[in-house]
């Protein structure tokens, strides 16, 4: 078991994934550990595990958004609860899986662009035209990305990482593995830090 | 809003409630704050809010029990996942509500006895004979407690506190209010500490 590595299973449509994504690079850097980005499709994880988004329980949905805002303040990062939430992230996550396979050097820029469009700027990333505009602003080629997202190998890659997550016990996002141990939620980053040090 | 007071809504059948209960007295004492015990019936909270126990999702149930064990080690308290879980806590929580109304000086001893029977000793508190034995060992009169639990005023008291919890946004246990803010889960005790200091 490699405790010098954090595997970060995430979906860009999850505010908790966004919060974890803002913190994990520094946590891993401080520990001298590698951060492995593992795109997965949260909707498929919910379906396979029998879990559901917290927002399906109204009181829990209201609470958890306040809770995320508290953590955002603690981390010192912006978080705007997206008015178009929930977002269908299938194409967006295929884009991430495709870049990771084909042009890994562009993955970080893509994720920053997409995470911030959704959770900082509150944009409607359900709308392909808005997605294309946002990607263009970030200097990414939307048409090329869409083609990559729709490639069979890309679809298979996202399906494989999602299946792998479920097989390893994942039921929600973010899910972080360190040395074989699963830590679920952006509120378990102190445990991730501890595991990386261990 | 009183930030010198923590209202602790709990159910003895919830391992997270047990963990929070082991920590809150010291947290409140350190803050010079009052700990208000608020018995509620978690099953009724789930029903009213549309929420469900994490154990209804198998992968989440397996994860959360490991997570609770991690926190137990961090807190330095024993935690044995009860083999008879889930426990029907209706009579046990009525006992707590009844004592709080009629003999509040006995509530702490009762809760210690019941929480530890379930989450330290792994006893079958679904079995009235076992409950009677456990209460007797703790010097509590099981027959008198059962009569108190079954009194109409007791039933109404537990129902009222459960309804109040739901009306205030509670969807699970433990739920802790400080100064009008809800903190859900034994993993939010650092936030409770911060709110009590604020």
CSV table of C-alpha atoms in Angstrom, one decimal:
chain,number,residue,atom,x,y,z
A,1,UNK,CA,0.0,0.0,0.0
A,2,UNK,CA,1.4,3.3,-1.1
A,3,UNK,CA,0.9,6.0,1.4
A,4,UNK,CA,2.8,8.5,-0.7
A,5,UNK,CA,-0.1,8.8,-3.1
A,6,UNK,CA,-3.6,10.1,-2.8
A,7,UNK,CA,-6.2,8.8,-5.4
A,8,UNK,CA,-8.9,11.4,-5.8
A,9,UNK,CA,-12.2,10.1,-7.3
A,10,UNK,CA,-14.3,13.1,-8.1
A,11,UNK,CA,-17.1,14.5,-10.3
A,12,UNK,CA,-17.1,18.2,-11.3
A,13,UNK,CA,-20.8,18.4,-10.5
A,14,UNK,CA,-20.2,17.8,-6.8
A,15,UNK,CA,-19.5,20.8,-4.6
A,16,UNK,CA,-17.7,18.6,-2.1
A,17,UNK,CA,-15.4,17.5,-5.0
A,18,UNK,CA,-14.7,21.1,-5.8
A,19,UNK,CA,-13.8,21.9,-2.2
A,20,UNK,CA,-11.5,18.9,-1.9
A,21,UNK,CA,-9.9,19.8,-5.3
A,22,UNK,CA,-9.1,23.3,-3.9
A,23,UNK,CA,-7.2,21.7,-1.0
A,24,UNK,CA,-5.6,18.5,-2.1
A,25,UNK,CA,-2.7,19.8,-4.3
A,26,UNK,CA,-1.3,21.7,-1.3
A,27,UNK,CA,-2.0,18.8,1.1
A,28,UNK,CA,-0.1,16.4,-1.2
A,29,UNK,CA,2.7,18.8,-1.9
A,30,UNK,CA,3.2,19.3,1.9
A,31,UNK,CA,3.4,15.5,2.3
A,32,UNK,CA,5.6,15.0,-0.7
A,33,UNK,CA,2.9,12.8,-2.1
A,34,UNK,CA,1.5,12.3,-5.5
A,35,UNK,CA,-2.1,13.4,-6.3
A,36,UNK,CA,-3.7,10.9,-8.7
A,37,UNK,CA,-6.8,12.5,-10.4
A,38,UNK,CA,-9.5,9.8,-11.0
A,39,UNK,CA,-12.5,11.2,-12.9
A,40,UNK,CA,-15.7,9.2,-12.3
A,41,UNK,CA,-19.4,9.7,-13.0
A,42,UNK,CA,-21.1,10.3,-9.7
A,43,UNK,CA,-24.6,9.6,-11.1
A,44,UNK,CA,-23.4,6.1,-12.1
A,45,UNK,CA,-21.8,5.6,-8.7
A,46,UNK,CA,-25.1,6.5,-7.0
A,47,UNK,CA,-27.0,4.1,-9.3
A,48,UNK,CA,-24.6,1.2,-8.7
A,49,UNK,CA,-24.3,1.7,-5.0
A,50,UNK,CA,-27.9,2.5,-4.3
A,51,UNK,CA,-26.9,5.8,-2.8
A,52,UNK,CA,-28.5,9.2,-3.7
A,53,UNK,CA,-27.5,12.8,-3.6
A,54,UNK,CA,-28.0,14.5,-0.2
A,55,UNK,CA,-30.2,17.0,-2.0
A,56,UNK,CA,-32.9,14.3,-2.5
A,57,UNK,CA,-33.7,14.8,1.2
A,58,UNK,CA,-34.8,18.5,1.4
A,59,UNK,CA,-33.6,19.2,5.0
A,60,UNK,CA,-30.3,17.5,4.3
A,61,UNK,CA,-29.8,19.4,1.1
A,62,UNK,CA,-30.4,22.7,2.8
A,63,UNK,CA,-28.0,21.8,5.6
A,64,UNK,CA,-25.2,20.5,3.5
A,65,UNK,CA,-25.1,23.6,1.4
A,66,UNK,CA,-24.6,25.7,4.6
A,67,UNK,CA,-22.0,23.2,5.7
A,68,UNK,CA,-20.1,23.5,2.4
A,69,UNK,CA,-20.2,27.3,2.7
A,70,UNK,CA,-18.7,27.0,6.2
A,71,UNK,CA,-15.9,24.8,4.9
A,72,UNK,CA,-15.3,27.2,2.0
A,73,UNK,CA,-14.8,30.1,4.5
A,74,UNK,CA,-12.5,27.9,6.5
A,75,UNK,CA,-10.4,27.1,3.4
A,76,UNK,CA,-10.6,30.7,2.2
A,77,UNK,CA,-12.0,29.7,-1.2
A,78,UNK,CA,-15.0,31.0,-3.1
A,79,UNK,CA,-18.1,28.8,-3.3
A,80,UNK,CA,-21.3,29.8,-5.0
A,81,UNK,CA,-24.0,27.2,-4.9
A,82,UNK,CA,-24.8,26.8,-8.6
A,83,UNK,CA,-28.4,27.8,-9.4
A,84,UNK,CA,-28.4,25.2,-12.2
A,85,UNK,CA,-27.5,22.4,-9.8
A,86,UNK,CA,-27.7,19.5,-10.3
A,87,UNK,CA,-25.6,19.5,-13.4
A,88,UNK,CA,-25.5,16.6,-15.9
A,89,UNK,CA,-21.8,16.0,-15.9
A,90,UNK,CA,-21.6,13.1,-18.4
A,91,UNK,CA,-19.9,15.0,-21.2
A,92,UNK,CA,-17.8,17.1,-18.8
A,93,UNK,CA,-16.5,14.0,-17.0
A,94,UNK,CA,-15.9,12.3,-20.3
A,95,UNK,CA,-13.9,15.3,-21.3
A,96,UNK,CA,-11.7,14.9,-18.2
A,97,UNK,CA,-11.2,11.2,-18.8
A,98,UNK,CA,-10.4,11.8,-22.4
A,99,UNK,CA,-7.8,14.5,-21.6
A,100,UNK,CA,-6.2,12.3,-19.0
A,101,UNK,CA,-5.8,9.6,-21.7
A,102,UNK,CA,-4.8,11.7,-24.6
A,103,UNK,CA,-3.5,15.1,-23.4
A,104,UNK,CA,-2.8,14.8,-19.7
A,105,UNK,CA,-0.9,18.1,-19.7
A,106,UNK,CA,-4.2,19.9,-20.3
A,107,UNK,CA,-6.2,18.2,-17.6
A,108,UNK,CA,-5.4,20.6,-14.8
A,109,UNK,CA,-6.4,23.7,-16.9
A,110,UNK,CA,-9.6,21.9,-18.0
A,111,UNK,CA,-10.6,21.0,-14.4
A,112,UNK,CA,-9.9,24.5,-13.1
A,113,UNK,CA,-12.0,25.9,-15.9
A,114,UNK,CA,-14.9,23.6,-15.4
A,115,UNK,CA,-14.9,23.5,-11.5
A,116,UNK,CA,-14.7,27.3,-11.4
A,117,UNK,CA,-17.4,27.8,-14.0
A,118,UNK,CA,-19.7,25.7,-11.9
A,119,UNK,CA,-18.8,26.5,-8.3
A,120,UNK,CA,-17.3,30.0,-8.5
A,121,UNK,CA,-19.2,31.6,-11.4
A,122,UNK,CA,-22.5,29.7,-11.1
A,123,UNK,CA,-22.6,29.1,-14.9
A,124,UNK,CA,-25.1,26.8,-16.6
A,125,UNK,CA,-22.8,24.0,-17.6
A,126,UNK,CA,-25.8,21.9,-18.7
A,127,UNK,CA,-25.8,24.2,-21.8
A,128,UNK,CA,-23.4,23.1,-24.5
A,129,UNK,CA,-23.1,26.6,-25.8
A,130,UNK,CA,-22.1,27.9,-22.4
A,131,UNK,CA,-19.6,25.0,-22.0
A,132,UNK,CA,-18.0,25.9,-25.4
A,133,UNK,CA,-17.8,29.6,-24.4
A,134,UNK,CA,-16.2,28.8,-21.0
A,135,UNK,CA,-13.7,26.4,-22.6
A,136,UNK,CA,-12.8,29.0,-25.2
A,137,UNK,CA,-12.1,31.6,-22.6
A,138,UNK,CA,-9.7,29.2,-20.9
A,139,UNK,CA,-8.0,28.7,-24.3
A,140,UNK,CA,-9.3,25.2,-24.7
A,141,UNK,CA,-10.7,24.0,-28.1
A,142,UNK,CA,-14.3,23.1,-27.4
A,143,UNK,CA,-15.0,21.2,-30.6
A,144,UNK,CA,-11.8,19.1,-30.2
A,145,UNK,CA,-12.8,18.4,-26.6
A,146,UNK,CA,-16.3,17.4,-27.6
A,147,UNK,CA,-14.9,15.0,-30.2
A,148,UNK,CA,-12.5,13.5,-27.6
A,149,UNK,CA,-15.4,13.2,-25.0
A,150,UNK,CA,-17.5,11.3,-27.5
A,151,UNK,CA,-14.7,8.9,-28.5
A,152,UNK,CA,-15.4,5.2,-27.7
A,153,UNK,CA,-12.0,4.9,-25.9
A,154,UNK,CA,-12.9,7.9,-23.7
A,155,UNK,CA,-16.3,6.6,-22.8
A,156,UNK,CA,-14.8,3.2,-21.9
A,157,UNK,CA,-12.1,4.9,-19.8
A,158,UNK,CA,-14.7,6.9,-17.7
A,159,UNK,CA,-16.8,3.8,-17.4
A,160,UNK,CA,-13.8,1.7,-16.2
A,161,UNK,CA,-12.7,4.2,-13.5
A,162,UNK,CA,-16.3,4.6,-12.3
A,163,UNK,CA,-16.7,0.8,-12.1
A,164,UNK,CA,-13.3,0.5,-10.3
A,165,UNK,CA,-14.4,3.1,-7.8
A,166,UNK,CA,-17.6,1.2,-7.0
A,167,UNK,CA,-15.8,-2.1,-6.8
A,168,UNK,CA,-13.4,-0.5,-4.2
A,169,UNK,CA,-16.3,0.7,-2.1
A,170,UNK,CA,-17.0,4.2,-3.3
A,171,UNK,CA,-20.6,5.4,-2.9
A,172,UNK,CA,-20.2,9.2,-3.3
A,173,UNK,CA,-17.8,12.0,-4.1
A,174,UNK,CA,-15.2,12.9,-3.4
A,175,UNK,CA,-13.6,9.6,-2.4
A,176,UNK,CA,-9.9,9.6,-1.6
A,177,UNK,CA,-7.8,6.5,-1.2
A,178,UNK,CA,-4.5,6.6,0.7
A,179,UNK,CA,-2.7,3.3,1.2
A,180,UNK,CA,-5.8,1.2,0.6
A,181,UNK,CA,-7.9,3.3,3.1
A,182,UNK,CA,-11.0,5.1,1.8
A,183,UNK,CA,-11.8,8.5,3.0
A,184,UNK,CA,-15.2,9.9,1.9
A,185,UNK,CA,-16.0,13.6,1.8
A,186,UNK,CA,-14.2,16.9,1.7
A,187,UNK,CA,-14.5,16.9,5.4
A,188,UNK,CA,-12.0,14.0,5.8
A,189,UNK,CA,-9.0,16.0,4.4
A,190,UNK,CA,-7.4,16.0,7.9
A,191,UNK,CA,-7.5,12.2,7.8
A,192,UNK,CA,-6.0,12.2,4.3
A,193,UNK,CA,-3.2,14.5,5.6
A,194,UNK,CA,-2.7,12.1,8.5
A,195,UNK,CA,-2.6,9.0,6.3
A,196,UNK,CA,-0.2,10.6,3.9
A,197,UNK,CA,2.1,11.3,6.8
A,198,UNK,CA,1.8,7.8,8.2
B,1,UNK,CA,-29.2,33.3,20.1
B,2,UNK,CA,-27.3,31.7,23.0
B,3,UNK,CA,-23.8,30.6,22.1
B,4,UNK,CA,-23.2,29.5,25.7
B,5,UNK,CA,-25.4,26.5,25.2
B,6,UNK,CA,-25.2,23.4,23.0
B,7,UNK,CA,-28.5,21.5,22.4
B,8,UNK,CA,-27.7,17.9,21.7
B,9,UNK,CA,-30.4,16.0,19.8
B,10,UNK,CA,-29.6,12.3,19.9
B,11,UNK,CA,-30.8,8.7,19.9
B,12,UNK,CA,-29.0,6.0,21.9
B,13,UNK,CA,-29.2,3.6,18.9
B,14,UNK,CA,-27.0,5.9,16.8
B,15,UNK,CA,-23.2,5.1,17.1
B,16,UNK,CA,-22.5,8.7,16.0
B,17,UNK,CA,-24.7,9.9,18.9
B,18,UNK,CA,-22.7,7.7,21.3
B,19,UNK,CA,-19.4,9.2,20.0
B,20,UNK,CA,-20.6,12.7,20.3
B,21,UNK,CA,-22.0,12.0,23.8
B,22,UNK,CA,-18.5,10.8,24.9
B,23,UNK,CA,-17.0,14.2,23.8
B,24,UNK,CA,-19.6,16.9,24.4
B,25,UNK,CA,-19.5,17.2,28.2
B,26,UNK,CA,-15.7,18.1,28.1
B,27,UNK,CA,-16.2,20.4,25.1
B,28,UNK,CA,-19.0,22.3,26.9
B,29,UNK,CA,-17.1,22.4,30.2
B,30,UNK,CA,-14.0,23.8,28.4
B,31,UNK,CA,-16.2,26.5,26.8
B,32,UNK,CA,-18.1,27.3,30.1
B,33,UNK,CA,-21.3,26.3,28.1
B,34,UNK,CA,-24.3,24.3,29.1
B,35,UNK,CA,-25.0,21.0,27.5
B,36,UNK,CA,-28.8,20.5,26.9
B,37,UNK,CA,-29.7,16.9,26.4
B,38,UNK,CA,-32.5,16.5,23.8
B,39,UNK,CA,-33.7,12.9,23.4
B,40,UNK,CA,-35.4,12.3,20.1
B,41,UNK,CA,-36.5,9.2,18.2
B,42,UNK,CA,-34.2,8.9,15.2
B,43,UNK,CA,-36.6,6.5,13.3
B,44,UNK,CA,-39.3,9.2,13.4
B,45,UNK,CA,-36.8,11.8,12.3
B,46,UNK,CA,-35.9,9.7,9.3
B,47,UNK,CA,-39.6,9.1,8.5
B,48,UNK,CA,-40.5,12.8,8.7
B,49,UNK,CA,-37.5,14.1,6.8
B,50,UNK,CA,-37.4,11.4,4.1
B,51,UNK,CA,-33.9,10.5,5.2
B,52,UNK,CA,-32.6,7.0,5.9
B,53,UNK,CA,-29.9,5.3,7.9
B,54,UNK,CA,-26.5,5.2,6.1
B,55,UNK,CA,-26.6,1.4,6.6
B,56,UNK,CA,-29.5,1.2,4.0
B,57,UNK,CA,-26.7,1.7,1.4
B,58,UNK,CA,-24.4,-1.3,1.9
B,59,UNK,CA,-21.1,0.4,0.8
B,60,UNK,CA,-21.9,3.4,2.9
B,61,UNK,CA,-22.8,1.3,5.9
B,62,UNK,CA,-19.5,-0.6,5.6
B,63,UNK,CA,-17.5,2.7,5.2
B,64,UNK,CA,-19.2,4.5,8.0
B,65,UNK,CA,-18.6,1.9,10.6
B,66,UNK,CA,-14.8,2.1,9.8
B,67,UNK,CA,-15.1,5.8,10.0
B,68,UNK,CA,-16.7,5.7,13.4
B,69,UNK,CA,-13.9,3.3,14.6
B,70,UNK,CA,-11.3,5.8,13.4
B,71,UNK,CA,-13.0,8.6,15.3
B,72,UNK,CA,-13.3,6.4,18.4
B,73,UNK,CA,-9.5,5.8,18.3
B,74,UNK,CA,-8.9,9.6,17.8
B,75,UNK,CA,-11.2,10.3,20.9
B,76,UNK,CA,-9.6,7.4,22.9
B,77,UNK,CA,-13.0,5.8,23.6
B,78,UNK,CA,-14.2,2.2,23.1
B,79,UNK,CA,-16.6,1.5,20.3
B,80,UNK,CA,-17.9,-1.9,19.5
B,81,UNK,CA,-20.2,-2.1,16.5
B,82,UNK,CA,-23.3,-3.7,18.0
B,83,UNK,CA,-24.1,-7.1,16.4
B,84,UNK,CA,-27.8,-6.5,17.1
B,85,UNK,CA,-27.8,-3.1,15.3
B,86,UNK,CA,-30.1,-1.6,14.3
B,87,UNK,CA,-31.8,-1.4,17.7
B,88,UNK,CA,-35.4,-0.4,18.1
B,89,UNK,CA,-34.9,2.5,20.6
B,90,UNK,CA,-38.5,3.6,21.1
B,91,UNK,CA,-38.8,2.4,24.7
B,92,UNK,CA,-35.2,3.3,25.5
B,93,UNK,CA,-35.7,6.9,24.2
B,94,UNK,CA,-39.0,7.2,26.0
B,95,UNK,CA,-37.1,6.2,29.2
B,96,UNK,CA,-34.7,9.1,28.6
B,97,UNK,CA,-37.5,11.5,27.9
B,98,UNK,CA,-39.4,10.3,31.0
B,99,UNK,CA,-36.4,10.7,33.3
B,100,UNK,CA,-35.7,14.1,31.9
B,101,UNK,CA,-39.2,15.2,32.9
B,102,UNK,CA,-39.6,13.3,36.2
B,103,UNK,CA,-36.2,12.5,37.6
B,104,UNK,CA,-33.6,14.6,35.7
B,105,UNK,CA,-30.9,13.7,38.3
B,106,UNK,CA,-31.0,10.1,37.0
B,107,UNK,CA,-30.7,10.9,33.3
B,108,UNK,CA,-26.9,10.9,33.1
B,109,UNK,CA,-26.6,7.5,34.8
B,110,UNK,CA,-29.3,6.1,32.6
B,111,UNK,CA,-27.7,7.3,29.4
B,112,UNK,CA,-24.3,6.1,30.4
B,113,UNK,CA,-25.8,2.7,31.2
B,114,UNK,CA,-27.7,2.4,27.9
B,115,UNK,CA,-25.1,4.0,25.6
B,116,UNK,CA,-22.4,1.7,27.0
B,117,UNK,CA,-24.6,-1.4,26.9
B,118,UNK,CA,-25.1,-0.9,23.2
B,119,UNK,CA,-21.8,0.7,22.0
B,120,UNK,CA,-19.2,-0.7,24.4
B,121,UNK,CA,-20.6,-4.0,25.5
B,122,UNK,CA,-22.5,-4.9,22.3
B,123,UNK,CA,-25.6,-6.1,24.3
B,124,UNK,CA,-29.0,-6.9,22.7
B,125,UNK,CA,-31.0,-3.9,23.9
B,126,UNK,CA,-33.9,-5.1,21.7
B,127,UNK,CA,-34.5,-7.7,24.4
B,128,UNK,CA,-36.6,-6.3,27.3
B,129,UNK,CA,-35.0,-8.9,29.7
B,130,UNK,CA,-31.5,-7.8,28.7
B,131,UNK,CA,-32.6,-4.1,29.2
B,132,UNK,CA,-33.9,-4.9,32.7
B,133,UNK,CA,-30.7,-6.8,33.6
B,134,UNK,CA,-28.5,-3.9,32.4
B,135,UNK,CA,-30.5,-1.3,34.2
B,136,UNK,CA,-30.5,-3.3,37.4
B,137,UNK,CA,-26.7,-3.6,37.3
B,138,UNK,CA,-26.6,0.2,37.0
B,139,UNK,CA,-28.8,0.5,40.1
B,140,UNK,CA,-31.8,1.6,38.1
B,141,UNK,CA,-35.3,0.2,38.7
B,142,UNK,CA,-36.3,-1.3,35.4
B,143,UNK,CA,-40.0,-1.8,36.3
B,144,UNK,CA,-40.3,1.8,37.4
B,145,UNK,CA,-38.5,3.0,34.3
B,146,UNK,CA,-40.7,0.9,32.0
B,147,UNK,CA,-43.8,2.4,33.7
B,148,UNK,CA,-42.4,5.9,33.3
B,149,UNK,CA,-41.5,5.1,29.6
B,150,UNK,CA,-45.1,4.0,28.9
B,151,UNK,CA,-46.7,7.1,30.6
B,152,UNK,CA,-48.7,9.3,28.2
B,153,UNK,CA,-46.9,12.4,29.3
B,154,UNK,CA,-43.5,10.7,28.5
B,155,UNK,CA,-44.7,9.6,25.1
B,156,UNK,CA,-45.9,13.1,24.4
B,157,UNK,CA,-42.6,14.6,25.6
B,158,UNK,CA,-40.5,12.4,23.2
B,159,UNK,CA,-42.9,13.1,20.4
B,160,UNK,CA,-42.7,16.8,21.0
B,161,UNK,CA,-38.9,17.0,21.1
B,162,UNK,CA,-38.7,14.8,17.9
B,163,UNK,CA,-41.2,17.1,16.1
B,164,UNK,CA,-39.3,20.2,17.3
B,165,UNK,CA,-36.0,18.7,15.9
B,166,UNK,CA,-37.6,18.1,12.5
B,167,UNK,CA,-39.2,21.5,12.5
B,168,UNK,CA,-35.8,23.0,13.1
B,169,UNK,CA,-34.2,21.2,10.2
B,170,UNK,CA,-32.9,18.0,11.8
B,171,UNK,CA,-32.7,14.9,9.5
B,172,UNK,CA,-30.3,12.7,11.4
B,173,UNK,CA,-28.4,12.1,14.7
B,174,UNK,CA,-26.6,13.6,16.4
B,175,UNK,CA,-27.7,17.1,15.7
B,176,UNK,CA,-26.2,19.9,17.7
B,177,UNK,CA,-27.5,23.5,17.8
B,178,UNK,CA,-25.4,26.4,19.0
B,179,UNK,CA,-26.7,29.9,18.7
B,180,UNK,CA,-29.3,28.9,16.1
B,181,UNK,CA,-26.8,27.1,13.9
B,182,UNK,CA,-27.2,23.3,13.2
B,183,UNK,CA,-24.2,21.1,13.2
B,184,UNK,CA,-24.9,17.5,12.0
B,185,UNK,CA,-22.8,14.6,12.9
B,186,UNK,CA,-20.2,13.6,15.5
B,187,UNK,CA,-17.6,14.8,13.0
B,188,UNK,CA,-18.7,18.4,13.4
B,189,UNK,CA,-17.6,18.7,17.1
B,190,UNK,CA,-14.7,21.0,16.1
B,191,UNK,CA,-17.4,23.4,14.6
B,192,UNK,CA,-19.4,23.1,17.8
B,193,UNK,CA,-16.3,24.0,19.8
B,194,UNK,CA,-15.7,27.0,17.6
B,195,UNK,CA,-19.3,28.1,17.8
B,196,UNK,CA,-19.3,27.9,21.6
B,197,UNK,CA,-16.2,30.1,21.7
B,198,UNK,CA,-17.8,32.6,19.3
